Amino acid sequence: MDVHGRIREVLAETIKDDEGSARRPLSEGDFVRALQRRGIIDDVMRDLHFTQESAPNIDAESLSKPAGHHVDQDSTHLKKTNLDPSRRYLYLQVLGGKAFLEHLQDSEPLPGQVCPTFTLYLHFRNQRFRSKPVPCACEPDLKEGFLLEIHRDSFGDGSKMVDATAMLSMCDTVHLVLIKTDTSGETTLVSSYFLDWRIVLGSPSCKTCFAVEMMGVGSESKIPAGVLTVSLELFPPLQETLNTDVIVTQQSLERQRTAEKERLFLVYAKQWWREFLEIRPSHQSKLVKIFAQDENGVNRPVCSYVRVLRAGRLLESPRQAARFVSLLTHERAPVVGGGGKQEQWCTLMAFLCRGKGDCEDHATLLCSLLLGFGLDAYVCVGTKVNSGPHTWVLTRGTDGSVTFWESLTAHRYLHRPIDPDAPPLVPQPKPSSPYRTVGCVFNHQILLANCQPSDAVELCVFDFQNQSRWKAMSEEALKSVCAPGSTTSLPPLPPLCAPSLDPAEVSNHLELEMRFLVSEHRKDLDLATVWDDHLSYLLSSALSAYEMERCTGVSCGNEEFQDAVRRAVPDGHTFKGFPIHFLHRNARRAFATCLRSPFCEEIVCCRGDHVRLAVRVRVFVYPENACAVWMMFACKYRSVL
């Protein structure tokens, strides 16, 4: 309380005492010592808290441990975080944005008006954060502070405070991802930026402020999207800051080392490709992917997009992981004008923050998760029947069995190749998968090009040790540019975030909205609406069984549901039900889709004697707030013939 008044008193006394003794100029150190003597600094430090966005389930004990945990901050939860005096922190503040010229003509939103928003996401050394959404504008009011913990990686040193030299050797960047969300909830990736924070190590008092030019993505990666003002501050500050030349030299050396590794890999890749073409002239047309462009237009080896990703306790099994990936929306990279598909692979952070991406993003994420679950998984690049280039995932069992995983739907297909040399009367397996050709397969360590006479999937033998069928790239060469930490240009691997949505709350909210829409629709048709709450409740078990079947491939609980419905529907009455599945939580969009089905329209617009309606909504929430939304409309009425 009144700390400023107490400091003023101490300063006045110190000056007075000094005038009585030798008249030497007073330094800042003299004032600090005077404040320390009176215990004022200790009082202030004891009461000092930093407000930090934090998920509600993080306990105080976990904050004193190394930041191996991660928190997806829900913007509704703000809590005080005590600084651990034995740790060093980087306090990153965003002080506002400017020059987002795409929104130059946007008018100021009225109070309570729904408008498009910007949200800034951060990832740094296994910690993830999210800002509060702010209205889109030419100068968006993005003002937010993030407390990032800097800790040592080396085993046994986790409790020591990291020093300037150790921090200089940390080439982990802060990944900033800016997402725009429109009024209907659709997300767009605006910018993806890697911030080198080590500039703060050479700043006086370990504090610096500068402008960050956020570039666009894809075809607009050379055009600025806007500017963010960023302030960095180290807590506690360094006793001695580093010389700026030392920092610049370190960054320059890292860039040179990375550029040299990438140059050598490119030379090797060209040689390897020439050798592959010499095997058979038809190889020129095979889909062999060695490099892919990310959202910033940077060409990176495809193997760098796959990492071993463990989901902790957020996902329980490989099939649940496949279900989670399939719930992220499929959307091709946006292209201005015609000209077919523009290929753009995404860094994992950008894909997760946006919540949607192309088939390549889904396949690399699923492959990373399956590797985390200990499976021998690979991404396949090839074509799909009737739909051109496609990527999917393949796993090999220890018994030699091969399974294809479709990352967009979570469907699995057992692969049994046709033997073209078998006698004509020998029965051959029928192709079960929708894939036509395969050009290459890869994961985080290996890339193999298909050099079998035919690249047709149905004839393909996935025996990767056989060099006459698969030409492998050198694992050492791939490790030099794709292994974690091998180059500074590799984006860091973000952890998955636990969902912040409450499944019961969002299910209830969506169900009430659907009831309202059904009642309004029937009112327009001059029909009364009487709800049967008991029947609505009974539909839950069916929706739960549908989701379990999607997750595990096993159907169960149908007999109990049918029995319960028979008991709830009296003799002489008819029951009709219509289940439907969505990946979004927009009630109006969902209802419009439902009405396009004649079965659903028949239920919603049901006329007859003793008509009772029921609707049940179940939202199943997965990591990253990915949602499987199941709805079931039902009615029962007396049959009058």
Short mmCIF file of N, CA and C in Angstrom, two decimals, residues 52-64 69-73 79 81:
data_model
loop_
_atom_site.label_atom_id
_atom_site.label_comp_id
_atom_site.label_asym_id
_atom_site.label_seq_id
_atom_site.Cartn_x
_atom_site.Cartn_y
_atom_site.Cartn_z
N GLN A 52 -1.27 -13.87 -15.64
CA GLN A 52 -0.98 -14.68 -16.82
C GLN A 52 -2.21 -15.50 -17.15
N GLU A 53 -2.50 -15.61 -18.45
CA GLU A 53 -3.62 -16.47 -18.84
C GLU A 53 -3.23 -17.90 -18.51
N SER A 54 -4.15 -18.64 -17.94
CA SER A 54 -3.80 -20.00 -17.57
C SER A 54 -5.04 -20.87 -17.53
N ALA A 55 -4.86 -22.13 -17.94
CA ALA A 55 -5.98 -23.07 -17.86
C ALA A 55 -6.25 -23.37 -16.40
N PRO A 56 -7.51 -23.66 -16.05
CA PRO A 56 -7.88 -23.79 -14.64
C PRO A 56 -7.27 -24.99 -13.94
N ASN A 57 -6.77 -25.98 -14.69
CA ASN A 57 -6.33 -27.20 -14.03
C ASN A 57 -4.83 -27.24 -13.76
N ILE A 58 -4.14 -26.11 -13.86
CA ILE A 58 -2.71 -26.09 -13.58
C ILE A 58 -2.52 -25.76 -12.11
N ASP A 59 -1.86 -26.66 -11.38
CA ASP A 59 -1.69 -26.38 -9.96
C ASP A 59 -0.42 -25.58 -9.72
N ALA A 60 -0.34 -25.00 -8.53
CA ALA A 60 0.79 -24.13 -8.20
C ALA A 60 2.10 -24.91 -8.23
N GLU A 61 2.03 -26.20 -7.89
CA GLU A 61 3.24 -27.00 -7.83
C GLU A 61 3.87 -27.14 -9.20
N SER A 62 3.03 -27.29 -10.24
CA SER A 62 3.57 -27.50 -11.58
C SER A 62 4.30 -26.27 -12.10
N LEU A 63 3.97 -25.09 -11.53
CA LEU A 63 4.64 -23.87 -12.01
C LEU A 63 6.08 -23.80 -11.52
N SER A 64 6.42 -24.57 -10.48
CA SER A 64 7.79 -24.55 -9.99
C SER A 64 8.66 -25.59 -10.69
N HIS A 69 5.58 -28.94 -19.29
CA HIS A 69 4.13 -28.99 -19.48
C HIS A 69 3.74 -27.91 -20.48
N HIS A 70 2.51 -27.96 -20.94
CA HIS A 70 2.03 -26.91 -21.83
C HIS A 70 0.62 -26.56 -21.44
N VAL A 71 0.26 -25.33 -21.72
CA VAL A 71 -1.06 -24.84 -21.31
C VAL A 71 -1.69 -24.17 -22.51
N ASP A 72 -2.86 -24.61 -22.91
CA ASP A 72 -3.60 -23.84 -23.91
C ASP A 72 -4.54 -22.94 -23.14
N GLN A 73 -4.15 -21.69 -23.07
CA GLN A 73 -4.89 -20.78 -22.20
C GLN A 73 -6.24 -20.45 -22.79
N LYS A 79 -5.24 -15.89 -14.16
CA LYS A 79 -4.89 -16.12 -12.77
C LYS A 79 -3.51 -15.59 -12.48
N THR A 81 0.25 -15.62 -11.32
CA THR A 81 1.32 -16.59 -11.33
C THR A 81 2.48 -16.04 -10.52
#
